[in-house]
CSV table of C-alpha atoms in Angstrom, one decimal:
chain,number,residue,atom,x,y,z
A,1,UNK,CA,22.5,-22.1,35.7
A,2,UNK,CA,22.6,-26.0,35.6
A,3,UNK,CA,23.7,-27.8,32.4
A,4,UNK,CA,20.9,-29.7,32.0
A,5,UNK,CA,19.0,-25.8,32.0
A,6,UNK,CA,21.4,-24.8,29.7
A,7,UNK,CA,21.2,-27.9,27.4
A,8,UNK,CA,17.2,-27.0,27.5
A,9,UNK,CA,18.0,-23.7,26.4
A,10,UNK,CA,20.5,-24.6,24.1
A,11,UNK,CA,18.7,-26.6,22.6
A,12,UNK,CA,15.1,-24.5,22.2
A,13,UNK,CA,17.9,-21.6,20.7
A,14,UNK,CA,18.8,-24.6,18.0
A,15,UNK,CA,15.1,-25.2,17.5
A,16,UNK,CA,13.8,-21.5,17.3
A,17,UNK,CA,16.9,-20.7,14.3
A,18,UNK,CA,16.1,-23.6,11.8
A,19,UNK,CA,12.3,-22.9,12.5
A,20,UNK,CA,13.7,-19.3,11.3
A,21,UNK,CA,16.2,-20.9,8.3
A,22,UNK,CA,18.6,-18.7,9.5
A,23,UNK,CA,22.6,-19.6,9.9
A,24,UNK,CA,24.7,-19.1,12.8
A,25,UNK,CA,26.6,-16.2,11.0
A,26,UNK,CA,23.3,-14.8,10.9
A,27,UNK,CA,21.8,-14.7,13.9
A,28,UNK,CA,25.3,-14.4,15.6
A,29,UNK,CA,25.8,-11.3,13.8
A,30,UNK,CA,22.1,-9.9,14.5
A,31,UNK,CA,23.2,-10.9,17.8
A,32,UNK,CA,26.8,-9.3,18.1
A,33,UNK,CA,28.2,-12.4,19.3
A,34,UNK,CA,30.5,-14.8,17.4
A,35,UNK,CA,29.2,-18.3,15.3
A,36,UNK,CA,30.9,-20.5,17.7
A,37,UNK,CA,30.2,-18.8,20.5
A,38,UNK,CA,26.9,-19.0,19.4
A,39,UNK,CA,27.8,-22.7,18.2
A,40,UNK,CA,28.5,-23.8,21.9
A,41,UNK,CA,25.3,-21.9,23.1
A,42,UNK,CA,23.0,-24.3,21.3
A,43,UNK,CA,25.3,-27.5,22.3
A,44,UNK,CA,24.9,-26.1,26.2
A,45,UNK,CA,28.4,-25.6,26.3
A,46,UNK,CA,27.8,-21.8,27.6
A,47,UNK,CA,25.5,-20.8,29.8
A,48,UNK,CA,22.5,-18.7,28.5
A,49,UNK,CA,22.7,-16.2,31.6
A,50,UNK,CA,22.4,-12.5,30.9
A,51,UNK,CA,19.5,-10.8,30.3
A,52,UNK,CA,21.4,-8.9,27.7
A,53,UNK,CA,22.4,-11.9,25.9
A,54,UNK,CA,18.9,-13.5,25.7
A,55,UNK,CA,17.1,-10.1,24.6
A,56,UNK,CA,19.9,-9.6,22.1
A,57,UNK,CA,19.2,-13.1,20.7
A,58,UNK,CA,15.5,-13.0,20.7
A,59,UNK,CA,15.9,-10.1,18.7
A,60,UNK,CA,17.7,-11.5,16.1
A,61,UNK,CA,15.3,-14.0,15.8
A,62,UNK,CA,12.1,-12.4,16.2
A,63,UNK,CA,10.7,-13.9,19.3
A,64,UNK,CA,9.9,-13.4,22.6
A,65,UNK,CA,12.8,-13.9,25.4
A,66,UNK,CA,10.5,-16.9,27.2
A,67,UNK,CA,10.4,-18.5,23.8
A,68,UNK,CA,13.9,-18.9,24.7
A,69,UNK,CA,13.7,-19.4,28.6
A,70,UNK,CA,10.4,-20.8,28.8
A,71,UNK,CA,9.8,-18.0,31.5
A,72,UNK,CA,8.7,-14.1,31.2
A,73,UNK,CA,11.6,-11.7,31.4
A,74,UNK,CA,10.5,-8.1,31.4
A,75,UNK,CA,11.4,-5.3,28.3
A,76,UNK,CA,14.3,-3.0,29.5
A,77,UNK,CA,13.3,0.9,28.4
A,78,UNK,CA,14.3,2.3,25.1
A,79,UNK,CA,16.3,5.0,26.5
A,80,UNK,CA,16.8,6.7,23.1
A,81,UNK,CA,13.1,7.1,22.9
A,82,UNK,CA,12.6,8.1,26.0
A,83,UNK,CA,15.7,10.5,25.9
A,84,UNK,CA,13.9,12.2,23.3
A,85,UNK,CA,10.4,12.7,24.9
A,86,UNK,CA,12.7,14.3,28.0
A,87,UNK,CA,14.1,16.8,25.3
A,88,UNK,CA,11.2,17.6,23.4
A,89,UNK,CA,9.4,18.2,26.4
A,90,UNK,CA,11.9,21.0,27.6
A,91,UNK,CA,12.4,22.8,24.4
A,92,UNK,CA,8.4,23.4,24.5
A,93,UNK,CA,8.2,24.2,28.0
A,94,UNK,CA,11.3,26.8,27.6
A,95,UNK,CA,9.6,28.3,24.3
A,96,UNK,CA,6.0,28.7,26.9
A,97,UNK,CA,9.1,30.3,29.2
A,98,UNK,CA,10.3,32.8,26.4
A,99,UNK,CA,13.3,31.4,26.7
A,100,UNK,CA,13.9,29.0,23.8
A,101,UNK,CA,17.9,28.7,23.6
A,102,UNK,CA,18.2,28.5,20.4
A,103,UNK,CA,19.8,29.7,17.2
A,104,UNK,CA,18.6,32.3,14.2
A,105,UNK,CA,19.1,30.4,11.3
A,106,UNK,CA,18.1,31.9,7.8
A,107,UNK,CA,14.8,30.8,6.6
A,108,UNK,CA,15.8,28.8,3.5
A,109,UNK,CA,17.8,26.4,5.9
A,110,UNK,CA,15.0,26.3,8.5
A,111,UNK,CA,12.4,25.2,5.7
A,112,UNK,CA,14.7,23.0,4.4
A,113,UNK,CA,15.1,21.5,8.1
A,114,UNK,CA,10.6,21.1,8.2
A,115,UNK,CA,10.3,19.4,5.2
A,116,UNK,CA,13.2,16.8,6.2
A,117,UNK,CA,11.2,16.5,9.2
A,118,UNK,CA,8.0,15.7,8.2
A,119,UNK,CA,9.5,12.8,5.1
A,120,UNK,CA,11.2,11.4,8.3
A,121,UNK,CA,7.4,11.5,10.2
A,122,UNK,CA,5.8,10.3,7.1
A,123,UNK,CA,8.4,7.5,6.6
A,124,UNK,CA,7.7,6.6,10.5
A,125,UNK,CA,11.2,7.3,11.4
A,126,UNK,CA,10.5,7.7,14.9
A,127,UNK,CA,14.6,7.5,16.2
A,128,UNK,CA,15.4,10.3,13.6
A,129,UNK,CA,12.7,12.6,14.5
A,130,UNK,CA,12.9,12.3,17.7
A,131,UNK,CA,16.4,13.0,17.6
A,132,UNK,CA,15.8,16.3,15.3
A,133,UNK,CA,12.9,17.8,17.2
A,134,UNK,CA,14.4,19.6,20.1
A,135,UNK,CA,16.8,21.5,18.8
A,136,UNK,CA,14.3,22.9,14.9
A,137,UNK,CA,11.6,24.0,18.1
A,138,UNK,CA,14.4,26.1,19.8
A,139,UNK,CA,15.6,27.5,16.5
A,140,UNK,CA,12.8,28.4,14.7
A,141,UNK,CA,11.0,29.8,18.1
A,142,UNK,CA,14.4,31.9,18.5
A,143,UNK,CA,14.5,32.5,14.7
A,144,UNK,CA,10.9,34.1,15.4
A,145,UNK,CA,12.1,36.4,18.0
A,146,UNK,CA,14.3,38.1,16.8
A,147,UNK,CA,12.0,39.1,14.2
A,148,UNK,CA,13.3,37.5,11.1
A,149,UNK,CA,10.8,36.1,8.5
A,150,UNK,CA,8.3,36.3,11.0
A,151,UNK,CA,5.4,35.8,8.8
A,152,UNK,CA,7.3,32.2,6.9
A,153,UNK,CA,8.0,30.8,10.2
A,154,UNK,CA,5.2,31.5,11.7
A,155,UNK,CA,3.8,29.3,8.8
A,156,UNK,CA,6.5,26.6,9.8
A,157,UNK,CA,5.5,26.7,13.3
A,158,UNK,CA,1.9,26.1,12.8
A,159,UNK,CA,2.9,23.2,9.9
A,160,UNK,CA,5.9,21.5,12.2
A,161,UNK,CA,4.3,21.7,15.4
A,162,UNK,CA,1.4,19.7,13.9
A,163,UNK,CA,2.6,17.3,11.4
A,164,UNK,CA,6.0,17.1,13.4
A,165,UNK,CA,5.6,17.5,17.1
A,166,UNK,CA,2.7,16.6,17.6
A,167,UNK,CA,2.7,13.6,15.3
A,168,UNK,CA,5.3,12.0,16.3
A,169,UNK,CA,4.3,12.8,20.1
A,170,UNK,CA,0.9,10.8,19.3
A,171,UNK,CA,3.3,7.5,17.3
A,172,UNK,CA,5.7,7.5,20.5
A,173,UNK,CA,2.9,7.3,23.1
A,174,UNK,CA,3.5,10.2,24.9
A,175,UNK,CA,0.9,11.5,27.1
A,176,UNK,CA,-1.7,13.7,26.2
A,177,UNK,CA,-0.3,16.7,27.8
A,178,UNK,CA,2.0,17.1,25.4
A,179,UNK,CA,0.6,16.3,22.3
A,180,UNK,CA,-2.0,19.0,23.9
A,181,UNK,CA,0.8,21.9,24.1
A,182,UNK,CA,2.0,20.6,20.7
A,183,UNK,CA,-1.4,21.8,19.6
A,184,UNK,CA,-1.2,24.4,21.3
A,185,UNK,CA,1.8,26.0,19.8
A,186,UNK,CA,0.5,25.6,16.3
A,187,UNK,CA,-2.3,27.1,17.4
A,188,UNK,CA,-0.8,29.8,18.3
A,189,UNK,CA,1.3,30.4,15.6
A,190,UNK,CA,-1.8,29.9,13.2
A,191,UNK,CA,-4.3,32.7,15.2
A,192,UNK,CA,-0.6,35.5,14.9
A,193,UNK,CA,-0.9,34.6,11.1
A,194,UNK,CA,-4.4,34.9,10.5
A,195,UNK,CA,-4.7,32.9,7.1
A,196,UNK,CA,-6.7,30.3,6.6
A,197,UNK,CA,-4.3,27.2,5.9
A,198,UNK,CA,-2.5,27.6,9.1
A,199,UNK,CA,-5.8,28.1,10.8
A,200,UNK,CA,-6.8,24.9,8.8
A,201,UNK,CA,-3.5,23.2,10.3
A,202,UNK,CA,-4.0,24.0,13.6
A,203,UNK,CA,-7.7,23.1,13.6
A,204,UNK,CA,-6.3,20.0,12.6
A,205,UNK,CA,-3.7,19.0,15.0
A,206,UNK,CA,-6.5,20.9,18.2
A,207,UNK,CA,-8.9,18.1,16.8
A,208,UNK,CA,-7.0,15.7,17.2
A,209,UNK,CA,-5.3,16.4,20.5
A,210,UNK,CA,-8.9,16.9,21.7
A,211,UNK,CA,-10.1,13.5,20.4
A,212,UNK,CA,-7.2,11.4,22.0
A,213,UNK,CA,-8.4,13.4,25.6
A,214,UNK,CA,-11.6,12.8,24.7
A,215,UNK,CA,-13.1,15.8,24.7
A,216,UNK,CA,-15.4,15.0,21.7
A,217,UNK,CA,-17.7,18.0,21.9
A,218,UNK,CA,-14.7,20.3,22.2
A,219,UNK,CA,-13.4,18.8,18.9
A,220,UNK,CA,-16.4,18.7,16.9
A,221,UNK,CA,-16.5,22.8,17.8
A,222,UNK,CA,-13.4,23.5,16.8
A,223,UNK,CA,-13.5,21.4,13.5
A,224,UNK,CA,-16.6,23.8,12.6
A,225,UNK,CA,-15.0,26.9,13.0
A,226,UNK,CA,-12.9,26.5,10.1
A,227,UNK,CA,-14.0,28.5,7.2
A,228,UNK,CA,-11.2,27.1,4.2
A,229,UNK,CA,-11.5,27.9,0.5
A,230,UNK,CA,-10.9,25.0,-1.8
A,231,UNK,CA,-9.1,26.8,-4.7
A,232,UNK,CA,-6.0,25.2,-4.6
A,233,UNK,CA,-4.6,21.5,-4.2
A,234,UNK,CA,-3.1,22.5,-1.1
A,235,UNK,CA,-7.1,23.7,0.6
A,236,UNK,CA,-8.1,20.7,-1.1
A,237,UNK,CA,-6.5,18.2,0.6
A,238,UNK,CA,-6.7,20.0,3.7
A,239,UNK,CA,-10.4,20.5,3.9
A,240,UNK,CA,-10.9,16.7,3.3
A,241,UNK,CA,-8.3,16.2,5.7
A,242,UNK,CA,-10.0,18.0,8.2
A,243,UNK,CA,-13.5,15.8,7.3
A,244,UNK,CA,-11.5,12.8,8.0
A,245,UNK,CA,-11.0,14.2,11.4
A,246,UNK,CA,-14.7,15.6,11.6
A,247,UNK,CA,-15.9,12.0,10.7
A,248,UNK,CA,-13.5,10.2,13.4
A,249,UNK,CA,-15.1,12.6,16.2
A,250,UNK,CA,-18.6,12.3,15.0
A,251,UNK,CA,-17.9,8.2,15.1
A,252,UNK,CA,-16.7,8.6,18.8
A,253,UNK,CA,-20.1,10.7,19.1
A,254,UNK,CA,-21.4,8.1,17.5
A,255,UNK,CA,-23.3,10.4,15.4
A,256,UNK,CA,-23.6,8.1,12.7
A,257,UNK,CA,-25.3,10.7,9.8
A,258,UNK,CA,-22.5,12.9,10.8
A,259,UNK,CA,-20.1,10.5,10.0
A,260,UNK,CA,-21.6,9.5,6.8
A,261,UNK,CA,-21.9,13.6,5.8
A,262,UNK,CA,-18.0,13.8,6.6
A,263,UNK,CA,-17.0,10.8,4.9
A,264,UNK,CA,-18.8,11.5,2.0
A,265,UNK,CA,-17.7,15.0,1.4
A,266,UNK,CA,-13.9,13.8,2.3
A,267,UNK,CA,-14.6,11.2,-0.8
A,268,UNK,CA,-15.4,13.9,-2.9
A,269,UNK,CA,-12.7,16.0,-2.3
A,270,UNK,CA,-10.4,12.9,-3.1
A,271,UNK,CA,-11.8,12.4,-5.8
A,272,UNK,CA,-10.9,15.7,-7.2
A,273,UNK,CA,-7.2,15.6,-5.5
A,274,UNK,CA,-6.7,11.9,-6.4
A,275,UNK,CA,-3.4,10.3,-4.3
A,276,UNK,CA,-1.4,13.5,-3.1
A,277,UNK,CA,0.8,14.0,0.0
A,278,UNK,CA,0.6,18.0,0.3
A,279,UNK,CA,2.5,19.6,3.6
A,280,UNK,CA,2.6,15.7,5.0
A,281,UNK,CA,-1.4,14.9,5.1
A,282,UNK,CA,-1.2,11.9,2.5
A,283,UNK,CA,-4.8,12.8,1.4
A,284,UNK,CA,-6.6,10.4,-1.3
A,285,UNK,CA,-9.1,8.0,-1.9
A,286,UNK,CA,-7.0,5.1,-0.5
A,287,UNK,CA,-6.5,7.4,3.2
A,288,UNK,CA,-10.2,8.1,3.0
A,289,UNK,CA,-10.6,4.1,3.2
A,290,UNK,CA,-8.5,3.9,5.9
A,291,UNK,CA,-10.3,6.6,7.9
A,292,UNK,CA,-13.8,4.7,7.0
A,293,UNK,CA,-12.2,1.7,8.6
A,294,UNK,CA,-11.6,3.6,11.5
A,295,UNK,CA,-14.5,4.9,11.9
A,296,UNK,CA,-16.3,1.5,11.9
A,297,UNK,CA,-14.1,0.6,14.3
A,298,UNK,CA,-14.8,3.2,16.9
A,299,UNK,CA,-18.4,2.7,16.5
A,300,UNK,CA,-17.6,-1.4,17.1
A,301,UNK,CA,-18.8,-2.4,13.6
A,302,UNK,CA,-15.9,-4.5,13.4
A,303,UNK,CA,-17.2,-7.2,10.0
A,304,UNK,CA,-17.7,-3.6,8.3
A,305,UNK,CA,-14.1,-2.4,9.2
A,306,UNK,CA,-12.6,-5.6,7.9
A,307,UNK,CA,-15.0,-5.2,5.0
A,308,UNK,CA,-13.9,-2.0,4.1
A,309,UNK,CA,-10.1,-2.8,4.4
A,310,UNK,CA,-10.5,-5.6,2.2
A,311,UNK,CA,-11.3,-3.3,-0.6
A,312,UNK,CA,-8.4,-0.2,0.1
A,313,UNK,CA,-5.3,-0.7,-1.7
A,314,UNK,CA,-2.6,-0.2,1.2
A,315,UNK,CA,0.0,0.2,-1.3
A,316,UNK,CA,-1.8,3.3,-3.0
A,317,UNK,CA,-1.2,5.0,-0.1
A,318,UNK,CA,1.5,8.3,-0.1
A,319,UNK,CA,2.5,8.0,3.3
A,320,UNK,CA,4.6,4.7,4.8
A,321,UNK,CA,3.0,5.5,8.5
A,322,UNK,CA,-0.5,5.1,7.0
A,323,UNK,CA,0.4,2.0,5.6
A,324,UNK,CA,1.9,0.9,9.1
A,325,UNK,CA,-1.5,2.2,10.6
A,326,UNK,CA,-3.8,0.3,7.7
A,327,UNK,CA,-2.1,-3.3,8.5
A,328,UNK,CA,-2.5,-2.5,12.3
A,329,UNK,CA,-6.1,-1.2,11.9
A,330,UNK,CA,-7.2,-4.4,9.3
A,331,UNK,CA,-5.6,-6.4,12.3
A,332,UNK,CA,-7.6,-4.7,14.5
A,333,UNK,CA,-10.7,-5.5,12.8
A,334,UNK,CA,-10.4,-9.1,12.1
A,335,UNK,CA,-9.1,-10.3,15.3
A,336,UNK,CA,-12.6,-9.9,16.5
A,337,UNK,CA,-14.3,-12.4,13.5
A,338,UNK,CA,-14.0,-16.2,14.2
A,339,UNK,CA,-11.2,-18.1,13.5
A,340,UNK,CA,-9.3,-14.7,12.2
A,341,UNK,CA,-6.4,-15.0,14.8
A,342,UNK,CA,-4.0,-16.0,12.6
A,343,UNK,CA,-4.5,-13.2,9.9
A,344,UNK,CA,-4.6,-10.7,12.5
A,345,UNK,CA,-1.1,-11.9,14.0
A,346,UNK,CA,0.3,-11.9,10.3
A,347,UNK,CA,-1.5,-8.1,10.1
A,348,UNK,CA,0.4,-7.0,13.2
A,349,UNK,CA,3.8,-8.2,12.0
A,350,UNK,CA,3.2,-6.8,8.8
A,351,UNK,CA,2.4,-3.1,10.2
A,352,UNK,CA,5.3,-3.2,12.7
A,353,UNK,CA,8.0,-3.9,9.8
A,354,UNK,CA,6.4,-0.9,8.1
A,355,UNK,CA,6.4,1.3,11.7
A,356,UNK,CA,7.2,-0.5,14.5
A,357,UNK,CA,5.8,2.5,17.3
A,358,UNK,CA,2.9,2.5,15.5
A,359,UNK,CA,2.3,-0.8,17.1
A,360,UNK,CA,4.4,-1.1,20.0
A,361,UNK,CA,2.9,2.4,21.4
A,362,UNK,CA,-0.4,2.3,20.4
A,363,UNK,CA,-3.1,1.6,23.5
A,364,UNK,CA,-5.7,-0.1,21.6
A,365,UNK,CA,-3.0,-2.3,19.9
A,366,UNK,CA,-1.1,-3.2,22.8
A,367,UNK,CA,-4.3,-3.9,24.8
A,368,UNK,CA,-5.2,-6.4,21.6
A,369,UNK,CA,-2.1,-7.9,21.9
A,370,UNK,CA,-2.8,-8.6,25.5
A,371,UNK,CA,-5.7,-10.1,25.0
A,372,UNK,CA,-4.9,-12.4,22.2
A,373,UNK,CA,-1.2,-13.5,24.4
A,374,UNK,CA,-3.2,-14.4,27.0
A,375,UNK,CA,-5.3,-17.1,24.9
A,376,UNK,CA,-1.8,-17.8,22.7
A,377,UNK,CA,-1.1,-21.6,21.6
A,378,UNK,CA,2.3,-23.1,21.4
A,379,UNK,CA,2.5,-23.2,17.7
A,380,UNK,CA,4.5,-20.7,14.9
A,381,UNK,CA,1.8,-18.2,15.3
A,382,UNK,CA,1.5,-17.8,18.9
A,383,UNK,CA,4.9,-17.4,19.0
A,384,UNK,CA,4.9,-14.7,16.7
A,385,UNK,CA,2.4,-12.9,19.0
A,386,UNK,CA,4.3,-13.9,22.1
A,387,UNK,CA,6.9,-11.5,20.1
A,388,UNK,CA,4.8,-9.0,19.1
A,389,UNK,CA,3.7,-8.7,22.6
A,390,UNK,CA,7.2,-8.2,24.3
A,391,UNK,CA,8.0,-5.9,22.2
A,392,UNK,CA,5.2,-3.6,22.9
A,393,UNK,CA,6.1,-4.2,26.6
A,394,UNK,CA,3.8,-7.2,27.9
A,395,UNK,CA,5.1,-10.0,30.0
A,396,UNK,CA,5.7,-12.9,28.5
């Protein structure tokens, strides 16, 4: 690299860290380099010539590599992530084998293992679920071989393979085959059990799974066979649950009165339930405003989406991921209005401090942030978006 490239460099490094008001300690730290070396960067003293070195210091400041180089320079994998879809994937296939390698545990430790699993899904920590997935499928599947408990964990099964699998399947981007036999497996355990919260559950996760494939009429069947008392907080806030779902396929359908029925009846449920987070669902009245949002959004009403965001209070909401998914939604919404770029950019960032897969991985975001990089200006904002957008993946 030249010295008058380097100075260039250099000197857009400078630029890009008092824009920031960050110090050299800072941003050398962030960085894992030290001050001076960091120092003699910014003077053009050192070359600015490994890719590792540029990522590392357009992390610690937020950007996009180019807004350093002034040229693309493509995402290298997140090999933990991926690492853990490679896992996940073979402790379901060797449970469909029989052969799940695991270890009994009792079934206090096991429940114990579910619940920490699902806070860390609800709190959209991808790394650590990921990371504790593989090896809670092969125990409790062994656990349920050998006969122990077999009713509990069969309760577990249907419950983690939903709300944990499956979940965090769908937040990493994985493909649909997998979030399918996540589904799958909680259905399974649901129909052994035979009682109608599992049933509820698995109905649940199928829907969904079914949706993202879209196989709409398939979903909307298998939402109606559900029959699910409403005694108890617990069937409460799963039968709304399951309207939010119903009212999301019927959108897609675009079977509007449907959606209205659903949406209604969800409503009413909340309002009975008020804010709860029962089993990992984070049912209320502020979720059943995000899901309205959705819905106007699958059906392209855009204005209405924004409109309906406007009036949900994100930070009634029980669950951290739906907060991540209510900025990234509103953002959704808004970038389609006039002269709404700006707040949709400030949207994005917002939902990707909150849950940063739930923007990086998600299709209909990353395809937004496409479109919007492509039409990007050289000011603050665009170069937040230029960041957003490498770090979903995108070029630039």
């Amino acid at each position: 690299m030249s010295s008058g490239i380097s100075s260039a460099i250099g000197a857009r490094l400078r630029l890009l860290r008092h824009a920031r008001g960050k110090s050299l300690a800072v941003v050398a730290g962030r960085a894992g380099i030290s001050p001076s070396y960091l120092s003699r960067l910014e003077a053009g003293e050192r070359a600015l010539d490994r890719r590792s070195l540029i990522v590392a210091l357009a992390d610690a400041l937020e950007v996009a590599p180019s807004e350093l180089t002034g040229v693309p320079l493509g995402l290298a994998g997140e090999p933990g992530a991926d690492q853990a879809l490679v896992e996940v994937r073979m402790a379901m296939l060797a449970v469909a084998m029989g052969e799940p390698d695991g270890e009994v545990q009792p079934v206090e430790r096991l429940r114990a293992r579910v619940g920490a699993l699902l806070t860390a899904v609800n709190d959209a920590h991808g790394d650590v679920t990921g990371a504790r997935l593989p090896s809670l499928i092969r125990d409790l599947h062994t656990t349920l071989a050998a006969g122990r408990h077999e009713r509990e964990i069969l309760r577990l099964l249907a419950l983690a393979h939903m709300q944990g699998t499956e979940a965090w399947l769908a937040m990493a981007g994985a493909p649909n085959d997998l979030t399918w036999q996540a589904a799958t497996l909680s259905r399974a355990a649901a129909e052994a059990l035979d009682e109608p919260v599992s049933l509820g559950i698995a109905a649940y996760g199928s829907a969904l799974a079914l949706l993202s494939a879209g196989a709409l009429d398939l979903a909307a069947r298998t939402l109606h066979t559900v029959a699910l008392p409403t005694a108890t907080v617990d069937e409460l806030q799963l039968a709304g649950s399951l309207s939010l779902v119903s009212s999301l396929v019927s959108a897609a359908r675009r079977d509007t009165a449907a959606r209205t029925s659903a949406l209604t009846h969800a409503a009413e449920l909340a309002g009975r339930t008020g804010e709860t987070n029962v089993m990992g669902f984070g049912f209320g009245p502020s979720n059943v405003g995000v899901w309205r949002m959705q819905c106007a959004l699958e059906a392209g009403e855009h204005a209405e989406a924004a409109k309906i965001a406007a009036e949900v209070d994100p930070e009634a909401l029980t669950v951290r991921a739906r907060r991540a998914v209510y900025w990234r939604d509103r953002a959704r919404s808004v970038a389609r209005l006039p002269r709404q770029r700006d707040a949709a950019v400030v949207m994005l960032r917002r939902a990707e401090r909150l849950s940063p897969d739930h923007v990086r991985r998600h299709p209909f975001t990353v395809s937004l942030l496409e479109e919007l990089v492509s039409k990007a200006k050289r000011d603050a904002v665009g170069r937040e978006l230029r960041g957003l957008a490498f770090r979903a993946g995108l070029p630039v």
